[in-house]
Amino acid sequence: MFGSGILDVAIGLMVVYLFLSLICSVITEWISKRLEMRSKNLEEGIRSLLNDPEGNGYSMRFFEHPLIRGIAQNGRRPSYIPSRLFALALMDLIAPSDPGKGSRTINDLRQCASTLPEGLRTTVSTLLDDAEDSLKKARENFERWFDDGMERVSGWYKRKAQKIIFACALVATLALNADTISVTQTLFRDPTMRAGLVAAAQEIAKVPVSDTSQEPQKRITLISEEMKRLQFPLGWTKKSLEVFNSFWQILSKAVGLFLTALAVSLGAPFWFEMLNKFINLRSAGRKPEKAAAGEAKTG
């Protein structure tokens, strides 16, 4: 019984973390779109690949290529470029196709590559040498080179997004007075509150994982409605402000708020996965009602 209670407290705490993480996730995505973070990171990555830090050389010509302009929206830089499209556009920039001369050959690429700026020339020549006499292999080499570069770009984006998420987590935690220590104490004291959040967690787990923008809103709404029904103590009240009368209470509040912000910054996917694991653990540890009743009779 005691172990089950602790498990339920942990699940309830995870529901709170997931709720705040989802809010931060939605805000971060909105900020990312407003600041065009993905497209700017991609452009920065292309500049790095093409050894054009100022963006006024080959990278500018690359983004002006019809294949790349075709996937841009409203004159903005694209936020995603398929590796095959990158390779085809770059090969056409290096050795522009000429209908009068027939199909482009790898020797055409080698010859034209010698006129490229030094840093880019070295990279392109190495990729072409590795392809030997195969134009297809040359294209595949360009694709792999691009994919490797995009892994770094993805890392740049994640680090920037993580900073925004942590800032959102701090603001949301402070605004809602989501103190880990206080929430844990509430869940230990109130079995009704605990049971309600566990029930909400089981419903959250049923919401299918998808890439649609509606998924976070569904979970936010579900948790929010359950918290309202349970009158979960989030937010600042006259009573909660009394903690500022004591140094130790202020310290406890600061630690509790920081722990929440730190947990929330781990992100919604992390807490959704953890929540599912704990729900499965709880279900596995609970005996079926019929079996439990049978044991009671025989005892």
Coordinates of C-alpha atoms in Angstrom, one line a residue:
M1 CA 0.0 0.0 0.0
F2 CA 2.8 2.3 1.0
G3 CA 4.7 1.5 -2.2
S4 CA 1.6 2.1 -4.3
G5 CA 1.1 5.5 -2.7
I6 CA 4.6 6.6 -3.5
L7 CA 4.2 5.4 -7.1
D8 CA 1.0 7.4 -7.4
V9 CA 2.7 10.5 -6.0
A10 CA 5.4 10.1 -8.6
I11 CA 2.8 9.8 -11.4
G12 CA 1.0 12.8 -10.1
L13 CA 4.2 14.8 -10.1
M14 CA 5.0 13.7 -13.6
V15 CA 1.5 14.9 -14.8
V16 CA 2.3 18.3 -13.4
Y17 CA 5.7 18.3 -15.1
L18 CA 4.2 17.1 -18.4
F19 CA 1.5 19.8 -18.2
L20 CA 4.1 22.6 -17.9
S21 CA 6.4 21.0 -20.4
L22 CA 3.6 20.9 -23.0
I23 CA 2.9 24.6 -22.4
C24 CA 6.6 25.4 -22.8
S25 CA 6.7 23.2 -26.0
V26 CA 3.9 25.1 -27.6
I27 CA 5.4 28.5 -26.7
T28 CA 8.9 27.4 -27.9
E29 CA 7.4 26.3 -31.2
W30 CA 5.6 29.6 -31.6
I31 CA 8.8 31.5 -30.9
S32 CA 10.7 29.3 -33.3
K33 CA 8.3 30.1 -36.1
R34 CA 8.2 33.8 -35.4
L35 CA 12.0 34.0 -35.4
E36 CA 12.3 31.6 -38.3
M37 CA 14.9 29.7 -36.3
R38 CA 14.8 26.6 -38.5
S39 CA 15.3 28.3 -41.8
K40 CA 18.0 30.6 -40.3
N41 CA 19.9 27.6 -38.8
L42 CA 19.6 25.8 -42.2
E43 CA 21.0 28.8 -44.0
E44 CA 23.9 29.1 -41.5
G45 CA 24.6 25.4 -42.0
I46 CA 24.6 25.8 -45.8
R47 CA 27.0 28.7 -45.5
S48 CA 29.3 26.6 -43.4
L49 CA 29.2 23.7 -45.8
L50 CA 29.9 25.9 -48.8
N51 CA 32.7 27.8 -47.0
D52 CA 30.8 31.1 -47.4
P53 CA 30.4 32.7 -43.9
E54 CA 29.3 36.0 -45.3
G55 CA 26.5 34.5 -47.4
N56 CA 27.4 36.5 -50.5
G57 CA 29.1 33.8 -52.6
Y58 CA 28.1 30.2 -53.4
S59 CA 25.5 30.0 -50.7
M60 CA 23.7 32.9 -52.1
R61 CA 23.7 31.4 -55.6
F62 CA 22.6 28.1 -54.1
F63 CA 19.5 29.6 -52.5
E64 CA 18.7 31.4 -55.7
H65 CA 18.8 28.1 -57.7
P66 CA 15.3 27.2 -59.1
L67 CA 15.3 23.8 -57.4
I68 CA 15.8 25.5 -54.0
R69 CA 13.5 28.6 -54.7
G70 CA 10.8 26.1 -55.6
I71 CA 10.5 24.8 -52.1
A72 CA 10.7 28.2 -50.4
Q73 CA 7.5 29.9 -49.2
N74 CA 6.6 33.6 -49.7
G75 CA 10.2 34.4 -50.7
R76 CA 11.6 33.1 -47.4
R77 CA 14.4 30.7 -47.0
P78 CA 13.3 27.0 -46.7
S79 CA 13.4 25.4 -43.3
Y80 CA 14.1 22.0 -44.8
I81 CA 16.0 20.8 -47.9
P82 CA 16.1 17.1 -49.0
S83 CA 19.6 15.9 -49.5
R84 CA 19.0 14.8 -53.1
L85 CA 17.8 18.3 -53.9
F86 CA 20.9 19.8 -52.3
A87 CA 23.1 17.5 -54.4
L88 CA 21.4 18.2 -57.7
A89 CA 21.3 22.0 -57.1
L90 CA 25.0 22.1 -56.1
M91 CA 26.1 19.9 -59.0
D92 CA 24.2 22.2 -61.4
L93 CA 25.9 25.3 -59.8
I94 CA 29.4 23.7 -60.2
A95 CA 28.9 22.5 -63.8
P96 CA 25.7 24.1 -65.3
S97 CA 23.8 21.8 -67.6
D98 CA 24.1 22.7 -71.3
P99 CA 21.5 21.0 -73.6
G100 CA 23.7 21.6 -76.6
K101 CA 26.6 19.5 -75.1
G102 CA 24.5 16.6 -73.9
S103 CA 24.5 15.1 -70.4
R104 CA 26.8 16.4 -67.7
T105 CA 29.7 14.0 -66.9
I106 CA 31.9 13.6 -63.8
N107 CA 34.8 15.0 -65.8
D108 CA 32.8 18.2 -66.4
L109 CA 32.3 18.5 -62.6
R110 CA 36.1 17.9 -62.0
Q111 CA 37.0 20.5 -64.5
C112 CA 34.6 23.2 -63.2
A113 CA 35.5 22.3 -59.5
S114 CA 39.0 23.7 -60.1
T115 CA 37.5 27.2 -60.4
L116 CA 35.7 27.1 -57.0
P117 CA 36.9 29.0 -54.0
E118 CA 39.8 27.2 -52.2
G119 CA 37.9 25.7 -49.2
L120 CA 35.0 24.5 -51.2
R121 CA 37.2 23.4 -54.1
T122 CA 39.1 21.0 -51.7
T123 CA 35.9 19.5 -50.3
V124 CA 34.2 19.0 -53.7
S125 CA 37.4 17.6 -55.3
T126 CA 37.7 15.0 -52.5
L127 CA 34.1 13.9 -53.0
L128 CA 34.5 13.7 -56.7
D129 CA 37.8 11.7 -56.5
D130 CA 36.0 9.2 -54.1
A131 CA 33.3 8.8 -56.8
E132 CA 35.9 7.7 -59.4
D133 CA 34.0 7.7 -62.7
S134 CA 30.4 7.3 -61.3
L135 CA 28.2 10.4 -61.5
K136 CA 25.6 8.6 -59.4
K137 CA 28.2 7.9 -56.7
A138 CA 29.3 11.6 -56.8
R139 CA 25.7 12.7 -56.2
E140 CA 25.4 10.2 -53.3
N141 CA 28.7 11.6 -51.8
F142 CA 27.2 15.1 -52.0
E143 CA 24.1 13.8 -50.3
R144 CA 26.0 12.2 -47.4
W145 CA 28.1 15.3 -47.0
F146 CA 24.9 17.3 -46.7
D147 CA 23.3 14.9 -44.2
D148 CA 26.4 14.9 -42.0
G149 CA 26.3 18.7 -42.0
M150 CA 22.6 18.8 -41.2
E151 CA 23.3 16.7 -38.1
R152 CA 25.4 19.5 -36.8
V153 CA 22.7 22.0 -37.8
S154 CA 20.1 20.0 -35.9
G155 CA 22.4 20.1 -32.8
W156 CA 22.6 23.9 -33.1
Y157 CA 18.8 24.2 -33.2
K158 CA 18.3 21.9 -30.3
R159 CA 20.8 23.9 -28.1
K160 CA 19.0 27.2 -29.0
A161 CA 15.6 25.7 -28.4
Q162 CA 16.7 24.2 -25.1
K163 CA 17.6 27.7 -23.9
I164 CA 14.2 29.0 -24.8
I165 CA 12.5 26.0 -23.2
F166 CA 14.4 26.6 -19.9
A167 CA 13.4 30.3 -20.0
C168 CA 9.8 29.3 -20.6
A169 CA 10.0 26.8 -17.8
L170 CA 11.2 29.4 -15.3
V171 CA 8.5 31.8 -16.3
A172 CA 5.7 29.2 -16.2
T173 CA 6.9 27.8 -12.9
L174 CA 7.0 31.2 -11.3
A175 CA 3.7 32.3 -12.8
L176 CA 1.9 29.1 -11.6
N177 CA 3.8 28.7 -8.4
A178 CA 4.5 25.1 -9.4
D179 CA 6.8 24.2 -6.4
T180 CA 7.9 20.6 -6.6
I181 CA 8.3 20.4 -2.8
S182 CA 4.8 21.8 -2.2
V183 CA 3.2 19.7 -4.9
T184 CA 4.7 16.5 -3.5
Q185 CA 3.5 17.3 0.0
T186 CA 0.0 18.0 -1.4
L187 CA -0.1 14.7 -3.2
F188 CA 1.1 12.8 -0.1
R189 CA -1.6 14.4 2.0
D190 CA -4.5 14.2 -0.4
P191 CA -5.4 10.7 -1.8
T192 CA -8.3 12.1 -3.8
M193 CA -6.0 14.6 -5.6
R194 CA -3.5 11.8 -6.1
A195 CA -6.1 9.4 -7.6
G196 CA -7.5 12.1 -9.9
L197 CA -4.1 12.8 -11.4
V198 CA -3.3 9.1 -11.8
A199 CA -6.7 8.8 -13.7
A200 CA -5.7 11.8 -15.8
A201 CA -2.3 10.1 -16.5
Q202 CA -4.0 7.0 -17.8
E203 CA -6.2 9.1 -20.1
I204 CA -3.2 11.0 -21.3
A205 CA -1.4 7.8 -22.2
K206 CA -4.3 6.9 -24.5
V207 CA -3.9 10.1 -26.7
P208 CA -2.1 8.8 -29.8
V209 CA 1.4 10.1 -30.5
S210 CA 1.4 12.0 -33.8
D211 CA 3.2 14.9 -35.5
T212 CA 0.0 17.0 -35.6
S213 CA 0.0 20.4 -33.8
Q214 CA -3.2 19.5 -32.1
E215 CA -1.6 16.7 -29.9
P216 CA -0.1 19.0 -27.3
Q217 CA -3.3 21.0 -27.0
K218 CA -5.3 17.9 -26.4
R219 CA -3.1 16.8 -23.5
I220 CA -2.9 20.3 -22.1
T221 CA -6.8 20.6 -22.1
L222 CA -7.1 17.1 -20.6
I223 CA -4.8 17.9 -17.7
S224 CA -6.1 21.4 -17.2
E225 CA -9.7 20.2 -16.9
E226 CA -8.7 17.5 -14.4
M227 CA -6.7 20.0 -12.3
K228 CA -9.7 22.4 -12.3
R229 CA -12.0 19.6 -11.2
L230 CA -9.6 18.6 -8.4
Q231 CA -9.0 22.3 -7.5
F232 CA -5.2 21.5 -7.7
P233 CA -3.3 24.2 -5.9
L234 CA -1.4 25.9 -8.7
G235 CA -1.1 29.7 -8.7
W236 CA -0.4 32.3 -6.1
T237 CA -2.8 33.0 -3.3
K238 CA -2.7 35.1 -0.2
K239 CA -1.8 32.1 1.8
S240 CA 1.0 31.0 -0.5
L241 CA 2.5 34.5 -0.2
E242 CA 2.9 33.9 3.5
V243 CA 6.1 31.9 2.8
F244 CA 8.0 35.2 2.3
N245 CA 7.7 35.8 6.1
S246 CA 10.4 33.2 6.8
F247 CA 13.9 32.7 5.4
W248 CA 13.7 28.9 5.5
Q249 CA 10.3 29.0 3.8
I250 CA 11.7 31.3 1.1
L251 CA 14.6 28.9 0.6
S252 CA 12.3 25.9 0.4
K253 CA 10.1 27.7 -2.1
A254 CA 13.1 28.8 -4.2
V255 CA 14.5 25.2 -4.3
G256 CA 11.1 23.8 -5.1
L257 CA 10.5 26.2 -8.0
F258 CA 14.0 25.6 -9.4
L259 CA 13.5 21.8 -9.3
T260 CA 10.3 22.2 -11.2
A261 CA 11.9 24.5 -13.8
L262 CA 14.8 22.0 -14.2
A263 CA 12.4 19.1 -14.6
V264 CA 10.2 20.9 -17.1
S265 CA 13.2 21.9 -19.2
L266 CA 13.7 18.1 -19.9
G267 CA 10.8 18.4 -22.3
A268 CA 7.4 16.9 -22.9
P269 CA 8.6 13.8 -24.8
F270 CA 10.8 12.8 -21.9
W271 CA 7.9 13.2 -19.3
F272 CA 5.4 11.5 -21.6
E273 CA 7.7 8.5 -21.9
M274 CA 8.4 8.4 -18.2
L275 CA 4.7 8.7 -17.4
N276 CA 3.9 5.7 -19.6
K277 CA 6.7 3.6 -18.0
F278 CA 5.3 4.4 -14.5
I279 CA 1.7 3.7 -15.5
N280 CA 2.8 0.3 -16.9
L281 CA 4.7 -0.4 -13.7
R282 CA 1.7 0.5 -11.6
S283 CA -0.6 -1.8 -13.7
A284 CA 1.9 -4.7 -13.6
G285 CA 2.2 -4.4 -9.8
R286 CA -1.6 -4.4 -9.2
K287 CA -3.4 -7.7 -8.8
P288 CA -6.6 -8.3 -10.8
E289 CA -9.7 -7.8 -8.7
K290 CA -11.0 -11.4 -9.1
A291 CA -7.7 -12.9 -8.1
A292 CA -7.5 -10.6 -5.1
A293 CA -11.0 -11.5 -4.1
G294 CA -10.2 -15.2 -4.4
E295 CA -7.2 -14.9 -2.2
A296 CA -9.3 -13.0 0.4
K297 CA -11.8 -15.9 0.6
T298 CA -9.2 -18.6 0.8
G299 CA -7.4 -16.6 3.5

